[in-house]
Coordinates of C-alpha atoms and ligand atoms in Angstrom, one line a residue:
X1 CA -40.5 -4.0 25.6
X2 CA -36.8 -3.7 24.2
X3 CA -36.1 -6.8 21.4
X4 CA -32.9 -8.3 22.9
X5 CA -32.9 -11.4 20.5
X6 CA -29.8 -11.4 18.3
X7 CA -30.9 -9.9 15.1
X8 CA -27.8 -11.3 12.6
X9 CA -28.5 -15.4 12.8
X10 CA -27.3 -17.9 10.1
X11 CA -28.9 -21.1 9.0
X12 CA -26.7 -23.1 11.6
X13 CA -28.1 -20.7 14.8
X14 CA -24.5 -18.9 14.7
X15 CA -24.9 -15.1 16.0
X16 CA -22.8 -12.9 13.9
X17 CA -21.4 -10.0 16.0
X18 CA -18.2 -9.4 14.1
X19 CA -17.9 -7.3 11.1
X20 CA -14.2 -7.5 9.8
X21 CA -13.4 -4.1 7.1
X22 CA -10.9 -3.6 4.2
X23 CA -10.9 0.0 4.3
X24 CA -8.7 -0.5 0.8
X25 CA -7.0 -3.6 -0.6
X26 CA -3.8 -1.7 -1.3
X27 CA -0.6 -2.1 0.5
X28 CA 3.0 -0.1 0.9
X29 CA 4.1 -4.0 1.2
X30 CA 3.9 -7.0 -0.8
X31 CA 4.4 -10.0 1.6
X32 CA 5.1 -13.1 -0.2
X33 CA 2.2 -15.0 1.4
X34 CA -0.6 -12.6 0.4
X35 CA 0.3 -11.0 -2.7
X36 CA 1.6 -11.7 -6.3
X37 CA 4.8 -8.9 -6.4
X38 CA 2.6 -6.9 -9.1
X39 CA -0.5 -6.6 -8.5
X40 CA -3.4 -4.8 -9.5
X41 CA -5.5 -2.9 -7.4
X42 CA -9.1 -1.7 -7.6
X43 CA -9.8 1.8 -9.5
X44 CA -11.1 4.5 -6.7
X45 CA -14.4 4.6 -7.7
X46 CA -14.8 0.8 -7.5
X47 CA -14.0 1.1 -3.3
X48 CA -16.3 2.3 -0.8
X49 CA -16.2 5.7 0.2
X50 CA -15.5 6.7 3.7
X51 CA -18.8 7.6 4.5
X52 CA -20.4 4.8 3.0
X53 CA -18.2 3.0 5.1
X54 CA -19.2 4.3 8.0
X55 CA -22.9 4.0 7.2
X56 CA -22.4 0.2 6.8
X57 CA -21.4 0.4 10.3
X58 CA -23.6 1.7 11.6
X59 CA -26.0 -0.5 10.5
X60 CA -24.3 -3.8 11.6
X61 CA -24.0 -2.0 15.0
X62 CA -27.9 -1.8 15.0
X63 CA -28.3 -4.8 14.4
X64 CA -26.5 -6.2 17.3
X65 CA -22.4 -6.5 15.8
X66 CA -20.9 -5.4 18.8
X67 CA -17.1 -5.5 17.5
X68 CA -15.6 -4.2 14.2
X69 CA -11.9 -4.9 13.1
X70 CA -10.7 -2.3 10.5
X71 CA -7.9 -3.7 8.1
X72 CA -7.1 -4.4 4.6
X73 CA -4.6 -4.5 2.8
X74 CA -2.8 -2.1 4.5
X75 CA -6.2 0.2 6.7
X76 CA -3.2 3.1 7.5
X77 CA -2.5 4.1 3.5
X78 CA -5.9 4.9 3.0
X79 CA -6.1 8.8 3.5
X80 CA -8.5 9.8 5.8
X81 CA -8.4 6.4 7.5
X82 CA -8.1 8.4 11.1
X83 CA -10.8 10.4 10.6
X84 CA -12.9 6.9 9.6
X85 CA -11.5 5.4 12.8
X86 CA -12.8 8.2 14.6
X87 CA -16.5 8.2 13.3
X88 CA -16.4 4.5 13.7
X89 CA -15.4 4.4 17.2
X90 CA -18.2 7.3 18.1
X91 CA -20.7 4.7 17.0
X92 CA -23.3 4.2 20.1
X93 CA -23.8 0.5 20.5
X94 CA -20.2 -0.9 19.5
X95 CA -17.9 -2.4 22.2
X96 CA -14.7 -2.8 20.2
X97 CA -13.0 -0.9 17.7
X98 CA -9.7 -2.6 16.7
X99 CA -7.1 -3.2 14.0
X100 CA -4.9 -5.3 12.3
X101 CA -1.6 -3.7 10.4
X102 CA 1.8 -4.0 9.3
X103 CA 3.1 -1.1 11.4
X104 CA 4.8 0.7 8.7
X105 CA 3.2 4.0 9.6
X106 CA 2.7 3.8 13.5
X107 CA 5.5 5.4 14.6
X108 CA 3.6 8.2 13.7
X109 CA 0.1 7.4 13.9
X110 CA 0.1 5.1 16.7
X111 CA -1.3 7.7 19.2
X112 CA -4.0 9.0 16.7
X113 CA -5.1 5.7 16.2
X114 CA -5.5 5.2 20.0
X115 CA -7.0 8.5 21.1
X116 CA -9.6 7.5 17.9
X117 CA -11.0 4.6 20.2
X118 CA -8.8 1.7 18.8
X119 CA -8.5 -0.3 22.0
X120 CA -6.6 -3.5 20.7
X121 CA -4.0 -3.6 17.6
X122 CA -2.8 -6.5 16.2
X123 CA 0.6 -6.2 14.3
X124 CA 2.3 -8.9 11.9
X125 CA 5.9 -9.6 12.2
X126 CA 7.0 -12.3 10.4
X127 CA 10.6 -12.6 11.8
X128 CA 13.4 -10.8 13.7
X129 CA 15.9 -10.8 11.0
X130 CA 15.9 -7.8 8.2
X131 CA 17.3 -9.3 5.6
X132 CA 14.3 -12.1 5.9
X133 CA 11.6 -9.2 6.6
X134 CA 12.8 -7.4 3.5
X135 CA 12.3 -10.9 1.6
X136 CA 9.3 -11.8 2.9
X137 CA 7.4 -8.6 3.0
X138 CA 9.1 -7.5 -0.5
X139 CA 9.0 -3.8 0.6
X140 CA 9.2 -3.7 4.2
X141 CA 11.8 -2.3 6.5
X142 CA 12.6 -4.1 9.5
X143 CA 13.5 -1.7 11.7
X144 CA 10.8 1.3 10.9
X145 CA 8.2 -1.8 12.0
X146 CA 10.1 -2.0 15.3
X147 CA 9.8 1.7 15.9
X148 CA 6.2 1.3 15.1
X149 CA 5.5 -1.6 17.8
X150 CA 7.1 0.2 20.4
X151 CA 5.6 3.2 19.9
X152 CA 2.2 1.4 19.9
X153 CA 3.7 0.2 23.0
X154 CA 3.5 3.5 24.5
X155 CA 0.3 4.6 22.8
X156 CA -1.6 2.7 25.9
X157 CA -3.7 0.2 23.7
X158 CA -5.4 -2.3 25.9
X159 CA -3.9 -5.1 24.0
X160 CA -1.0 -5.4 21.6
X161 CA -0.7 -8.7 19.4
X162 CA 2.0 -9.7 17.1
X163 CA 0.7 -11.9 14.4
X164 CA 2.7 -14.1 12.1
X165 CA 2.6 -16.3 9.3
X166 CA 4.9 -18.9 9.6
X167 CA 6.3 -20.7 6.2
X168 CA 8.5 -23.9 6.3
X169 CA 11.9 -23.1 5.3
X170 CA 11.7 -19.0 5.4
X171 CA 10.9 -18.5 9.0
X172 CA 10.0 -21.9 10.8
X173 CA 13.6 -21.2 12.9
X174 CA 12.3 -18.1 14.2
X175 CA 9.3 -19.5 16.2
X176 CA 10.7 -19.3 19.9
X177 CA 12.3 -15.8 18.8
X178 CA 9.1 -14.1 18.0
X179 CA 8.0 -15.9 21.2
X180 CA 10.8 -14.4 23.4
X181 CA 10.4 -10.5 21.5
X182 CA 6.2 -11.0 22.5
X183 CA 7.6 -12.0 26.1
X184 CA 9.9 -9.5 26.6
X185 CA 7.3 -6.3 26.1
X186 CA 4.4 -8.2 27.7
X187 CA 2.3 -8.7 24.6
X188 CA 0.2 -11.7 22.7
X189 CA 1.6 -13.7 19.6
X190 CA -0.6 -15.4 17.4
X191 CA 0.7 -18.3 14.4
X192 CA -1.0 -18.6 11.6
X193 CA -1.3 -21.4 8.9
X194 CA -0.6 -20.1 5.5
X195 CA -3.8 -20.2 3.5
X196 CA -4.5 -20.3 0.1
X197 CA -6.0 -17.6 -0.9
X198 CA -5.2 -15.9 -4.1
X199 CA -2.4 -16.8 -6.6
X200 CA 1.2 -15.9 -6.0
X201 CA 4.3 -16.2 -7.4
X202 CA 6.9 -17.1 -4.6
X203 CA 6.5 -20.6 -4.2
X204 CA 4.4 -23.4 -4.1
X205 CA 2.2 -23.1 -0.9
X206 CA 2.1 -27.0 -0.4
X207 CA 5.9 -27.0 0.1
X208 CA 6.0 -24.1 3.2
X209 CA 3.1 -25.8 5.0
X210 CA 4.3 -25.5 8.4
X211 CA 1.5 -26.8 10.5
X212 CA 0.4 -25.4 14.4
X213 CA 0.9 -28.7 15.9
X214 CA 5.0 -28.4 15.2
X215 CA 5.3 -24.6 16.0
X216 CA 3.7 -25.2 19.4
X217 CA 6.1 -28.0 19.8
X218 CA 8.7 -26.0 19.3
X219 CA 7.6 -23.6 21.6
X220 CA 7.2 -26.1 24.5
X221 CA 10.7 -27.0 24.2
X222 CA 11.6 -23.5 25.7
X223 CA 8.1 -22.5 27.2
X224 CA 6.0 -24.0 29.4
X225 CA 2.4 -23.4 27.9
X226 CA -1.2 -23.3 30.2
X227 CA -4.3 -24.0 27.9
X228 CA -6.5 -21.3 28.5
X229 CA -10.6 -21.4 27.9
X230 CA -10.9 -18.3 26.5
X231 CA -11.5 -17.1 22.6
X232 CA -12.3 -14.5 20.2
X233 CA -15.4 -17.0 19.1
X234 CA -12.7 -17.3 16.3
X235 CA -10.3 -19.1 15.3
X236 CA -7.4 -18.9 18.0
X237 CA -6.4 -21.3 20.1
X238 CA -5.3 -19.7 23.4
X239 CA -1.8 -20.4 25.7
X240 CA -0.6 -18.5 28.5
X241 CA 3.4 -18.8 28.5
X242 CA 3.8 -19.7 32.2
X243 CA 5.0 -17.4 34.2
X244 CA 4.5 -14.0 32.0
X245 CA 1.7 -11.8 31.0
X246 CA 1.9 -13.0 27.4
X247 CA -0.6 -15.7 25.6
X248 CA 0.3 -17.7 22.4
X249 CA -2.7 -18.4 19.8
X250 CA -2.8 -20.6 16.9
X251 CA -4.6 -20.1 13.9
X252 CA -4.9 -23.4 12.0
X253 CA -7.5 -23.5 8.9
X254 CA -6.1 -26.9 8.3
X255 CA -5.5 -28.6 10.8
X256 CA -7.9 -27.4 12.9
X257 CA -11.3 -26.5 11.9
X258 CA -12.6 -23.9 13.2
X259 CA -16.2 -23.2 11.8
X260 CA -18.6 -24.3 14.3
X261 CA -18.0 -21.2 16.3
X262 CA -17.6 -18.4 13.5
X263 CA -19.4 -15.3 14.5
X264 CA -17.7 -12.8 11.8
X265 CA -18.4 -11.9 8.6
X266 CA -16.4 -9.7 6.3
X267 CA -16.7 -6.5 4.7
X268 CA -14.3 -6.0 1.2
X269 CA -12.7 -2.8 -0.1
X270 CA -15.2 -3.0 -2.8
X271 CA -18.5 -3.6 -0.7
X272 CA -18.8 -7.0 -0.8
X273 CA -20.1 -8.9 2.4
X274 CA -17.9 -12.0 2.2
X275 CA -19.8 -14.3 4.6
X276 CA -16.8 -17.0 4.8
X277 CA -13.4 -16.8 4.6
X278 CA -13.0 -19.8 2.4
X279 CA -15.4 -19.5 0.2
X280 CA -17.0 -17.4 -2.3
X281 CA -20.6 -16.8 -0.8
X282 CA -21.3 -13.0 -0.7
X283 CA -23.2 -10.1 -1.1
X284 CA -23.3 -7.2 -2.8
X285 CA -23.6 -4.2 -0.3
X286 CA -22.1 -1.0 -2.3
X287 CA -24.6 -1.3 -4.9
X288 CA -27.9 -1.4 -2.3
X289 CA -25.9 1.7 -0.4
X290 CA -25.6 3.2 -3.9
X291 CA -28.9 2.5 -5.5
X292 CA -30.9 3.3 -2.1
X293 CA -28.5 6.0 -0.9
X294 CA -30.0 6.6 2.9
X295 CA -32.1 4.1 3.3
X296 CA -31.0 2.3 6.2
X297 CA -33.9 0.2 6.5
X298 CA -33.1 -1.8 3.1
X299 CA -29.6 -1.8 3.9
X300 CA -30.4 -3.9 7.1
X301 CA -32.8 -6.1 5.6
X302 CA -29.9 -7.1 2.8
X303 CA -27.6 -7.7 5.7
X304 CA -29.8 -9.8 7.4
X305 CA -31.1 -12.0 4.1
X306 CA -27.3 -12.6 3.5
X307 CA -27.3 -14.8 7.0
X308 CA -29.3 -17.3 4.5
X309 CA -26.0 -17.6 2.3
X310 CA -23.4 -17.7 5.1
X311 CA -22.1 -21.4 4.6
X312 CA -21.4 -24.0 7.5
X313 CA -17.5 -24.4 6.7
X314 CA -14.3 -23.9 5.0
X315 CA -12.7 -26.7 3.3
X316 CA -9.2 -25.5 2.8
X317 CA -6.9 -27.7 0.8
X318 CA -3.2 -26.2 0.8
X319 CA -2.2 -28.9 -1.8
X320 CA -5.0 -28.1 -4.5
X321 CA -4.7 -25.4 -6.7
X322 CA -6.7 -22.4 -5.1
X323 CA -10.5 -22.3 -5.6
X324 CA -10.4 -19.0 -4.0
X325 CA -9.3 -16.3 -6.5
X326 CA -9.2 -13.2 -4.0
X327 CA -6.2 -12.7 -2.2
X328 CA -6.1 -11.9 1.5
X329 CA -5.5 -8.2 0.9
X330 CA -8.9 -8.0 -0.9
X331 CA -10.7 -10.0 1.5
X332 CA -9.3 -8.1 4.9
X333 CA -7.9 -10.9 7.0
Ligands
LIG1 N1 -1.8 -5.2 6.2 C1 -2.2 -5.6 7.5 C2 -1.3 -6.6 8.1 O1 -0.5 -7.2 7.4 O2 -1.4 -6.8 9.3 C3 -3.7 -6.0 7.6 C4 -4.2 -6.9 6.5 S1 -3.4 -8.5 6.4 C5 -4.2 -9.2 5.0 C6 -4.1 -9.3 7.8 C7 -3.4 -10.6 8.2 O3 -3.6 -11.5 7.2 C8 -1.9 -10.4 8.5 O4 -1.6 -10.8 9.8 C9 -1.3 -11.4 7.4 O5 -0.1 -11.9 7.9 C10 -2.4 -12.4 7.2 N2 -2.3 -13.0 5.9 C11 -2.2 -12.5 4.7 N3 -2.2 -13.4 3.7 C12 -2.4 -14.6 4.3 C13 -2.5 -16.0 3.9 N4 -2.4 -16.3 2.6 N5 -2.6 -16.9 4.9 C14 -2.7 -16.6 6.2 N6 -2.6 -15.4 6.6 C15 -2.4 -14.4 5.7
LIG2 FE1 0.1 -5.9 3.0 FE2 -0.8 -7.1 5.2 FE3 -0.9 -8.4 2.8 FE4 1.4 -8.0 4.0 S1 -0.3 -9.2 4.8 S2 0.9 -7.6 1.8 S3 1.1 -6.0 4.9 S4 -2.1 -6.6 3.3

C-alpha cells in the first residue's frame, strides 16, 4: 500500500512542501534594501553546482515538496540557469515551478523561462519613477524592467506578480501607483515590510519602517478591497481590488506574524538548508551531496532530521541592530 503521510514534518506538526532556491547570491543590481553597494560574493566553488542543484530537488520532490521557487540574488545571471529550470520543471512529482526576479533580463528570456515549465513569476518593482528606481536599485534601469514585465506579459505565465518593498520616505507616495500599473495589465501586487536582514549602508532601517497597516490604508482611499481566504500557506495576506482581476497581498514580518502556517524552507547559493527566514537554524546540505556523492538515500534522511531544527518563529525587531548577518540575496527571498 502507497505511504501518503507527509514525509517533511517539523516539531510543531507543520508539513513542509515548499523548497525556496538561490541558484547564486549574485546580482546585476544592488537595491538599497538588500544589499551593502559593495559587496562580496561567494567564490564559484563555494556554490552549488547545477547538477547538485537539481539533485537536491529531486529529493525534496520525493519526499513530498510539491512546489519549488527558484531565486536568489538575481536566478537569471547565473549561466545555465535555463537549462536548470528546465531539469527542474521535468521533475515527476512537482506541481509548481516558479520564480522570483528583478526582470532585468526578461525581455529576452521571458519565453525560455515559460516554455521551461515556470508557470508563475513574481517580479519586484519598487516604483514608477526612474530616477527613484535607479536610486533604489543602485544599478537598475527603469525602463529595460518595463520591457521585461510586459514581455512576461506575453510569455502566457499563469500568474504575474509585482512585488515591492516599500520604504518610508523613498517610495511610500507611490503605493496607489504600483496599485493602478498592477490593475491596468491584470496582474497581482504584493507589499512587503522591510526586513532586517544583513547590514547596509543606506540608511537606518528603523527610520523607513513603513508598516502594511498604512499602505493598505492608502490603498482603500482609491480601491475598494474584498478580503479573500486564500494563501500561499505563507505569509501574504490576500485582497481582491473590487471590480478587476488583480489581488493585493501584504507581507508583514512585523506587524503581523506569520509563523504558525510556514510550510517552506530555504535552500542558499552555498547549500545551506535555512529552515527559517529569521533565524539562523540550518543545515549543511552541499557537504552530505559532496561527501556521499549519489546517495540519495542519506541525502533524504539529512533533509528530514533537519525538520528537528526548524524553529517555531521569527522575532524580527526592525529597531535592533540585526542578529541576522546574511542578507536577503544570500538567503533567496
Ligand atoms: N533578485 C530577485 C528579485 O529581486 O526579485 C530575486 C531575489 S530578491 C532577494 C527576492 C525578494 O526579496 C525581492 O522581491 C526583494 O524585493 C525582496 N527583498 C530583498 N531584501 C529585502 C529585505 N531586506 N526586506 C524585505 N524584502 C526584501
Ligand atoms: Fe538583487 Fe533582488 Fe536583492 Fe535587488 S532584491 S539586490 S534585485 S537580489
Amino acid at each position: 500500500m502507497t505511504d501518503f503521510s507527509p514525509k517533511l514534518v517539523d516539531r510543531f506538526g507543520r508539513v513542509v512542501n515548499y523548497l525556496r532556491v538561490s541558484i547564486t547570491d549574485r546580482c546585476d543590481f544592488r537595491c538599497v534594501y538588500c544589499m551593502a553597494e559593495n559587496m562580496t560574493f561567494l567564490p564559484r566553488k563555494q556554490i552549488l553546482s547545477l547538477e547538485e542543484i537539481h539533485w537536491i530537488c529531486q529529493a525534496f520532490v520525493e519526499l513530498g515538496v510539491g512546489k519549488i521557487r527558484i531565486t536568489g540574488g538575481e536566478p537569471l545571471v547565473r549561466s545555465g540557469a535555463l537549462d536548470l529550470l528546465r531539469q527542474i520543471g521535468a521533475i515527476s512529482g512537482l506541481d509548481e515551478l516558479v520564480m522570483t526576479t528583478n526582470a532585468s533580463k526578461l525581455a529576452t528570456l521571458a519565453h525560455d523561462i515559460r516554455a521551461a515549465g515556470v508557470k508563475r513569476i513574481n517580479i519586484s518593482l519598487d516604483t514608477l519613477d526612474p530616477a527613484k528606481f535607479k536610486a533604489l536599485t543602485r544599478t537598475g534601469d527603469l525602463e529595460n524592467v518595463l520591457k521585461g514585465i510586459n514581455t512576461a506579459r506575453d510569455a502566457g505565465f499563469e500568474r504575474i506578480k509585482l512585488n515591492a518593498v516599500i520604504l518610508k520616505n523613498r517610495n511610500h507616495d507611490e503605493v496607489c501607483d504600483l496599485v493602478h500599473f498592477a490593475v491596468d495589465r491584470g496582474i497581482d501586487i504584493s507589499f512587503i515590510e522591510e526586513m532586517p536582514l544583513g547590514v547596509i549602508d543606506s540608511h537606518d532601517r528603523g527610520d523607513v519602517h513603513y508598516p502594511s497597516r498604512l499602505i493598505k490604508h492608502d490603498i482603500e482611499r482609491r480601491f475598494p478591497l474584498q478580503a479573500l481566504a486564500e494563501s500561499s500557506g505563507g505569509p501574504s495576506v490576500y485582497y481582491r481590488i473590487a471590480g478587476t482581476h488583480s489581488r493585493v497581498g501584504f507581507i508583514s514580518p512585523h506587524s503581523a506574524n506569520f509563523c504558525a502556517s510556514c510550510n517552506r524552507v530555504r535552500l542558499t547559493a552555498e547549500g545551506r538548508l535555512l529552515l527559517c527566514l529569521g533565524n539562523e537554524h540550518a543545515v549543511d546540505l552541499k557537504a552530505v551531496v559532496r561527501q556521499h556523492p549519489g546517495d540519495r538515500a542519506r541525502l533524504q534522511a539529512a533533509i528530514i532530521a533537519a525538520m528537528a531544527v526548524k524553529p517555531e518563529r521569527h522575532t524580527f525587531d526592525i529597531h535592533e541592530k540585526p542578529v541576522i548577518f546574511r542578507h536577503m540575496n544570500a538567503t533567496g527571498g
